[in-house]
Structures are given as structure tokens and as C-alpha cells.
Amino acid sequence: MKRMKRFVCAIMVLAIAVLACGCTTPAPSSQAAKEAAAVPDLIGNWSGTMKGYIEEKGYTDYPDEAMTMRVTGQTGRIFSGEIVFSNQTATHEVKAFAGAINPDGRTFSIVEHGGGSSTGTLLSPGELELVYIERTVPFTIAIDTLEKS
């Protein structure tokens, strides 16, 4: 009987030790979760094409217009500059903007002076895509594919 009590006590001590070790050991964490995505350097000129839809006008590929996003400043994940729209003969609109890069280091948001906003995706270090939304009348949506020059 005494031997049985010792055996049961030993099993209980062992069980408590195993539980204590399992409950106090932190769960393993992935290295990817610990490392933040690198912040891309967006400073420079990004130029390219636009395709969109304008209320009451319909679909367009803006055949006579060019777009250049000039990123002139960046501090960490916040950046700013101006977007220049021009045709074959002259510049016809310049809009100031500011943006923020998401923690993934790949997607971002932009707000433009006077209205309009974009969500963006960095497709590669030298190419990005913007989805522009203008909610005023007439509403507009466009996809801009830009390359860094």
C-alpha cells in the first residue's frame, strides 16, 4: 500500500512538472511576423498610362494624356509630391498629394488636393499600379500603370 502511494505521488509530481513546463514556455513565433516589411523608396518620377470610366462619358484610355507622379519627399512610410497631367502640347493640371505605405511594404493609399484618392500596389521596385477614385459629379474611376524613370 505504501509503495502504491509513492508511485501515485511520483506520477502526480511528474504530471505537474510536465504541465508547468508546457504552460510557461512561450509559443514559437515565426521570424516573418517579427520582421517588418522593408519600406520601399518611392522618391522619383513615375510615368505611364491611364484607363478608366467617367460618368456620362463612359470608358476611356485617355489617348491624348500622360500622367507623371513626382514623389519629392518621403519620411519612413509617408510620402508626398505632385501628380502632373499633360497632353502632347502642354501641362494642363498639377495636383499635390500625400500618401502612406501600408505595413506590408507593398500597398499604399494616396489623397489628392482638391479631392480624389488612390489605392496603390508596388508591382516591382520599378512599377506600380494606382486605382484612382473621384466621388464628385461626374464620378470617375481609373487604373494607372506607372514605371519609375
PDB file of N, CA and C in Angstrom, residues 1-10:
ATOM      1  N   MET A   1       0.817  -1.181   0.000  1.00  0.00           N
ATOM      2  CA  MET A   1       0.000   0.000   0.000  1.00  0.00           C
ATOM      3  C   MET A   1       0.871   1.259   0.000  1.00  0.00           C
ATOM      4  N   LYS A   2       1.927   1.238   0.841  1.00  0.00           N
ATOM      5  CA  LYS A   2       2.828   2.368   0.932  1.00  0.00           C
ATOM      6  C   LYS A   2       3.533   2.579  -0.416  1.00  0.00           C
ATOM      7  N   ARG A   3       3.871   1.473  -1.031  1.00  0.00           N
ATOM      8  CA  ARG A   3       4.531   1.527  -2.322  1.00  0.00           C
ATOM      9  C   ARG A   3       3.605   2.146  -3.377  1.00  0.00           C
ATOM     10  N   MET A   4       2.350   1.822  -3.343  1.00  0.00           N
ATOM     11  CA  MET A   4       1.354   2.350  -4.270  1.00  0.00           C
ATOM     12  C   MET A   4       1.200   3.861  -4.091  1.00  0.00           C
ATOM     13  N   LYS A   5       1.194   4.354  -2.832  1.00  0.00           N
ATOM     14  CA  LYS A   5       1.081   5.789  -2.567  1.00  0.00           C
ATOM     15  C   LYS A   5       2.277   6.537  -3.144  1.00  0.00           C
ATOM     16  N   ARG A   6       3.471   5.964  -2.967  1.00  0.00           N
ATOM     17  CA  ARG A   6       4.670   6.602  -3.517  1.00  0.00           C
ATOM     18  C   ARG A   6       4.594   6.652  -5.050  1.00  0.00           C
ATOM     19  N   PHE A   7       4.135   5.575  -5.641  1.00  0.00           N
ATOM     20  CA  PHE A   7       4.018   5.513  -7.092  1.00  0.00           C
ATOM     21  C   PHE A   7       3.034   6.577  -7.600  1.00  0.00           C
ATOM     22  N   VAL A   8       1.888   6.700  -6.977  1.00  0.00           N
ATOM     23  CA  VAL A   8       0.872   7.694  -7.354  1.00  0.00           C
ATOM     24  C   VAL A   8       1.422   9.102  -7.155  1.00  0.00           C
ATOM     25  N   CYS A   9       2.117   9.328  -6.032  1.00  0.00           N
ATOM     26  CA  CYS A   9       2.716  10.652  -5.772  1.00  0.00           C
ATOM     27  C   CYS A   9       3.756  10.989  -6.831  1.00  0.00           C
ATOM     28  N   ALA A  10       4.567  10.029  -7.203  1.00  0.00           N
ATOM     29  CA  ALA A  10       5.595  10.253  -8.222  1.00  0.00           C
ATOM     30  C   ALA A  10       4.955  10.600  -9.565  1.00  0.00           C
TER      31      ALA A  10
END
